[in-house]
Amino acid sequence: MLVRDFSLIWTSSVFAAIAVQIRNVANLYQVYELSGSSFQLGLTGFFQALPHVIFGLFAGVLADAFDRKKLIAVTHCLHLAPSLALAFLTATGAIQVWHIYLFGMISSFLEVFAWPARSAIVPRLVPLSHLMNAITLNSMILQSSFLFGPAIAGLLIDYSGLAPTYFYSAVLLIPATGAVLAVRSSGQPEGGRRPVSLRSMIEGVEFIWAQRIILSLFLLDFGVTLVGFYRPILPIFAGSVFNMGATGLGILYAAPAVGALLGSTSLLMAGDLKRKGPSAVIAALFFAAGLALLGFSKWFWMAVAAVMILGFMDSISVGIRRTVVQLLAPDTMRGRAASLITVFAQSTNALGALLAGSASQLLGAPNALVLGGIFCILMIIAIHRAIPQLWRYRS
């Protein structure tokens, strides 16, 4: 039953993630089409990430206090509203950039409460000896969505238009909800219901602060993503640099997912990787090199190769970070620990989106990424020197 239930949760999450990615790519494409502004592209990513920063810790508390299965199902159902609203506004010609910001924030707000519940329920559905493989497969959800979502979005936008694209993204949420409801295992956290309070949120922060290895991995991700968040400015490469249109944008958004799937497959083949600390640092260094390569790209397929490298290295880092968190966190803390991953990631995504948009506006997208690669290496060196235990960490 555990394998069946894990498969259902995994399948549900794939459908939901692809739906969100289709809508996100359509958002970015439409913002650039309406405004032509690099900075407003950065703002789009900022508003998509902002709810994770504000409500992330609270969502983790809820995942440790309520039935995780029900939380996932409810958020999937409510996710229908933003996509259908954007489809209606686009079809009627009333759409404006602020509408995209607003409904992007609403959708992200709902996703805030789904992600920690999805992450925290996984250790209950698999034996601990298979936890890293299960988490790697769970990470492949996001990677699969980045592969299929942008590719589908690009084709839908080119051949059907933006309004049908938003509608189809909503339709995918129906099987996602059905799969969650078919899970037989309990979604209740161990140890009974806990109060939802400010103290519960503080306990999550205290746990991460006490676990220096987890803290160092979070800081590494923060430093690298802050100066290397390249996704919001990919429409500039597809449109202004390479003149490839929406289909080219779909390919550029899909390429990191191909690399990420290859990276996750490598982790699965490696099994329970012991030297997780050094592996995370090396992956971050290669990520910095990928940023510079993307900035130097003179041909479209060279840029595609560069973002594949970025996806490969990012998947290694994500797999290691999430596995370490689930290994070191008790079940009573897993929701909050998972939410802190999201808060760290989305905080840097929000800041990184603004930084990428502003730097691209001032320097041009290629130069901004080359400079980001240089700063990325400096961040990695600083974090390594501040918390040297990460390099020695084995599990």
XYZ file of C-alpha atoms in Angstrom, residues 56-389:
334
model
C 6.189 29.813 4.207
C 6.840 29.233 7.916
C 3.139 29.368 8.747
C 2.438 26.782 6.027
C 4.985 24.469 7.627
C 3.253 24.791 10.985
C -0.056 23.806 9.359
C 1.591 20.783 7.716
C 2.753 19.626 11.161
C -0.663 20.270 12.746
C -3.280 19.091 10.204
C -3.923 16.212 7.829
C -1.319 16.617 5.079
C -3.378 14.700 2.516
C -6.354 17.035 2.934
C -4.144 20.121 2.704
C -2.782 18.942 -0.652
C -6.256 18.174 -2.049
C -7.735 21.520 -0.962
C -4.888 23.560 -2.463
C -5.186 21.689 -5.772
C -8.897 22.516 -5.954
C -8.395 26.196 -5.144
C -5.621 26.432 -7.742
C -8.284 26.303 -10.460
C -9.401 29.880 -9.757
C -6.279 31.896 -10.795
C -5.824 30.060 -14.120
C -9.513 30.355 -15.039
C -9.531 34.063 -14.121
C -6.484 34.731 -16.335
C -8.086 32.755 -19.179
C -11.253 34.876 -18.946
C -9.405 38.216 -18.766
C -7.177 37.279 -21.701
C -10.079 36.029 -23.850
C -12.036 39.259 -23.241
C -9.022 41.489 -23.939
C -9.194 43.053 -20.476
C -5.899 41.616 -19.249
C -3.316 44.010 -17.816
C 0.090 43.398 -16.278
C -1.210 43.996 -12.754
C -3.775 41.217 -13.248
C -0.926 38.789 -13.949
C 0.924 39.953 -10.836
C -2.215 39.566 -8.694
C -3.249 36.092 -9.832
C 0.352 34.911 -9.872
C 0.568 35.887 -6.205
C -2.710 34.098 -5.411
C -1.534 30.914 -7.088
C 1.805 31.078 -5.293
C -0.039 31.633 -2.002
C -1.887 28.345 -2.543
C 1.301 26.528 -3.521
C 2.895 27.706 -0.262
C 0.543 25.423 1.670
C 0.829 22.447 -0.702
C 4.599 22.048 -0.849
C 5.487 21.388 2.839
C 2.573 18.949 3.106
C 3.785 17.056 0.011
C 7.353 16.925 1.302
C 6.442 15.940 4.869
C 4.170 13.069 3.851
C 6.848 11.255 1.797
C 8.834 9.724 4.718
C 5.565 8.165 5.944
C 5.077 6.378 2.614
C 8.499 4.726 2.098
C 11.010 2.815 4.257
C 13.864 4.993 5.557
C 16.372 2.885 3.619
C 14.730 4.140 0.412
C 14.271 7.733 1.552
C 16.945 9.351 -0.636
C 15.607 7.624 -3.739
C 12.056 8.664 -2.823
C 13.110 12.280 -2.260
C 15.051 12.256 -5.522
C 11.963 10.977 -7.318
C 9.931 13.640 -5.538
C 12.415 16.285 -6.690
C 11.942 15.008 -10.228
C 8.356 16.276 -9.977
C 9.553 19.854 -10.253
C 12.144 18.893 -12.857
C 9.522 17.099 -14.988
C 7.277 20.135 -14.743
C 10.092 22.412 -15.908
C 10.636 20.040 -18.846
C 7.078 19.411 -20.005
C 5.372 22.554 -18.685
C 7.373 25.139 -20.678
C 7.456 22.971 -23.819
C 3.680 22.491 -23.684
C 3.168 26.172 -22.838
C 5.278 27.330 -25.794
C 3.361 25.140 -28.237
C -0.022 26.095 -26.775
C 0.774 29.817 -26.893
C 1.979 29.621 -30.505
C -0.839 27.423 -31.834
C -3.816 28.050 -29.498
C -3.221 31.425 -27.875
C -2.786 32.561 -24.303
C -6.409 32.181 -23.133
C -6.658 28.446 -24.005
C -3.219 27.925 -22.455
C -4.475 29.210 -19.110
C -7.600 27.051 -19.419
C -5.639 23.863 -20.132
C -3.412 24.526 -17.123
C -6.564 24.531 -14.971
C -7.823 21.245 -16.471
C -4.637 19.427 -15.339
C -5.528 20.114 -11.717
C -8.556 17.798 -11.883
C -6.604 14.488 -12.105
C -4.109 15.928 -9.602
C -6.889 16.274 -7.027
C -8.336 12.840 -7.808
C -4.998 11.088 -7.248
C -4.595 12.643 -3.781
C -8.105 11.624 -2.763
C -7.304 8.010 -3.778
C -4.456 7.757 -1.201
C -5.388 5.314 1.579
C -2.615 6.083 4.091
C -3.295 8.605 6.816
C -2.040 12.108 6.305
C -2.120 12.928 10.013
C 1.296 13.782 11.554
C 2.576 11.470 14.272
C 1.910 12.321 17.914
C -1.514 13.901 17.568
C -2.593 17.409 16.672
C -0.353 20.326 17.673
C -1.313 23.941 18.270
C -0.782 26.468 15.493
C 1.188 29.238 17.148
C 4.062 31.648 16.794
C 6.091 29.399 19.088
C 5.695 26.523 16.622
C 7.203 28.669 13.867
C 10.093 29.729 16.113
C 10.817 26.075 16.918
C 11.334 25.413 13.200
C 13.878 28.231 12.940
C 15.647 27.049 16.100
C 15.897 23.533 14.684
C 17.580 24.752 11.479
C 19.928 27.041 13.433
C 21.006 24.144 15.640
C 21.626 21.859 12.656
C 24.684 23.581 11.201
C 24.917 21.243 8.203
C 21.360 22.094 7.140
C 22.041 25.782 7.771
C 25.163 25.692 5.596
C 23.258 24.010 2.747
C 20.540 26.664 2.998
C 23.102 29.468 2.934
C 24.833 27.882 -0.051
C 21.552 27.778 -1.946
C 20.756 31.354 -0.885
C 24.103 32.708 -2.067
C 24.089 30.878 -5.399
C 20.467 31.648 -6.307
C 20.670 35.293 -5.249
C 23.182 36.110 -7.993
C 22.266 33.321 -10.404
C 18.466 33.298 -10.771
C 18.369 33.178 -14.557
C 14.832 31.905 -15.322
C 12.937 35.259 -15.316
C 15.226 36.682 -18.016
C 15.096 33.704 -20.406
C 12.371 35.491 -22.461
C 15.038 38.103 -23.294
C 17.326 35.402 -24.715
C 14.461 33.773 -26.643
C 13.146 37.073 -27.979
C 15.786 39.805 -28.164
C 19.042 37.797 -28.294
C 18.146 34.790 -30.488
C 14.757 35.817 -32.037
C 13.238 32.347 -31.445
C 9.715 33.318 -30.276
C 7.505 31.393 -27.852
C 8.666 27.979 -29.097
C 12.278 28.977 -28.439
C 11.260 30.180 -24.990
C 9.648 26.801 -24.320
C 12.869 25.033 -25.347
C 14.981 27.272 -23.106
C 12.674 26.636 -20.152
C 12.607 22.898 -20.851
C 16.381 22.479 -21.208
C 17.196 22.929 -17.472
C 14.603 20.267 -16.720
C 16.311 17.826 -19.097
C 19.569 18.482 -17.271
C 17.806 18.157 -13.917
C 16.290 14.806 -14.857
C 19.735 13.588 -15.914
C 21.122 14.824 -12.596
C 18.397 13.087 -10.604
C 18.945 9.897 -12.578
C 22.636 10.107 -11.665
C 21.685 10.437 -7.992
C 19.381 7.429 -8.251
C 22.156 5.359 -9.842
C 24.614 6.487 -7.162
C 22.254 5.292 -4.418
C 22.721 6.652 -0.911
C 25.492 9.171 -1.607
C 27.675 9.435 1.490
C 29.808 12.545 0.839
C 26.863 14.892 0.520
C 28.699 18.031 1.715
C 31.539 18.074 -0.865
C 29.081 17.061 -3.584
C 26.888 20.090 -2.831
C 29.858 22.498 -2.954
C 31.186 21.073 -6.248
C 27.710 21.215 -7.807
C 27.473 24.894 -6.829
C 30.812 25.664 -8.509
C 29.727 24.014 -11.753
C 26.444 25.953 -11.521
C 28.469 29.179 -11.489
C 30.350 28.012 -14.577
C 27.031 27.303 -16.310
C 25.859 30.858 -15.634
C 28.968 32.290 -17.267
C 28.586 29.934 -20.254
C 24.992 31.109 -20.767
C 26.155 34.719 -20.663
C 28.867 34.045 -23.257
C 26.548 32.063 -25.571
C 26.577 33.297 -29.164
C 24.259 30.631 -30.586
C 20.854 29.432 -29.416
C 21.876 25.781 -28.957
C 24.934 26.865 -26.974
C 22.543 28.624 -24.594
C 20.394 25.483 -24.449
C 23.461 23.441 -23.441
C 24.350 26.002 -20.759
C 20.906 25.888 -19.129
C 21.010 22.072 -19.251
C 24.215 22.252 -17.177
C 22.473 24.637 -14.765
C 19.573 22.221 -14.386
C 21.875 19.230 -13.846
C 23.847 20.917 -11.074
C 20.780 22.408 -9.427
C 19.123 18.974 -9.210
C 22.173 17.538 -7.424
C 22.070 20.377 -4.904
C 18.293 20.115 -4.372
C 18.389 16.324 -3.923
C 21.157 16.527 -1.341
C 19.562 19.396 0.588
C 16.120 17.829 0.845
C 17.501 14.413 1.788
C 19.639 15.849 4.590
C 16.660 17.803 5.966
C 14.377 14.748 6.007
C 17.112 12.564 7.535
C 17.849 14.972 10.381
C 14.284 16.162 11.077
C 11.812 14.126 13.211
C 8.294 13.630 11.807
C 6.935 16.286 14.182
C 9.264 18.841 12.548
C 9.234 17.759 8.892
C 6.530 20.169 7.748
C 8.339 23.158 9.204
C 11.715 21.951 7.951
C 10.304 21.510 4.441
C 8.665 24.941 4.597
C 11.979 26.519 5.572
C 13.513 25.036 2.418
C 10.770 26.788 0.473
C 11.198 30.060 2.381
C 14.946 30.094 1.738
C 14.509 29.151 -1.916
C 11.664 31.551 -2.660
C 13.256 34.429 -0.730
C 16.280 34.149 -2.970
C 14.056 33.648 -6.020
C 12.195 36.872 -5.225
C 15.374 38.859 -4.603
C 17.186 37.116 -7.443
C 14.353 37.901 -9.877
C 14.558 41.600 -9.028
C 18.349 41.546 -9.215
C 18.337 39.693 -12.550
C 15.751 42.020 -14.053
C 17.550 45.159 -12.846
C 20.999 43.927 -13.922
C 19.659 42.927 -17.348
C 18.071 46.350 -17.746
C 21.372 48.075 -16.913
C 23.988 45.731 -18.410
C 22.087 43.515 -20.817
C 21.091 39.916 -20.026
C 24.353 38.220 -21.206
C 26.631 40.555 -19.217
C 24.414 40.240 -16.144
C 24.818 36.445 -16.152
C 28.598 36.555 -16.601
C 28.843 38.922 -13.646
C 26.464 36.671 -11.700
C 28.739 33.669 -12.314
C 31.709 35.559 -10.861
C 29.775 36.638 -7.768
C 28.445 33.103 -7.404
C 31.979 31.705 -7.052
C 32.825 34.366 -4.466
C 29.682 33.440 -2.465
C 30.620 29.744 -2.470
C 34.135 30.483 -1.209
C 32.777 32.733 1.574
C 30.250 30.129 2.784
C 32.841 27.341 2.668
C 35.197 29.378 4.846
C 32.435 30.417 7.273
C 31.096 26.853 7.841
C 33.893 24.400 6.941
C 31.902 21.481 8.447
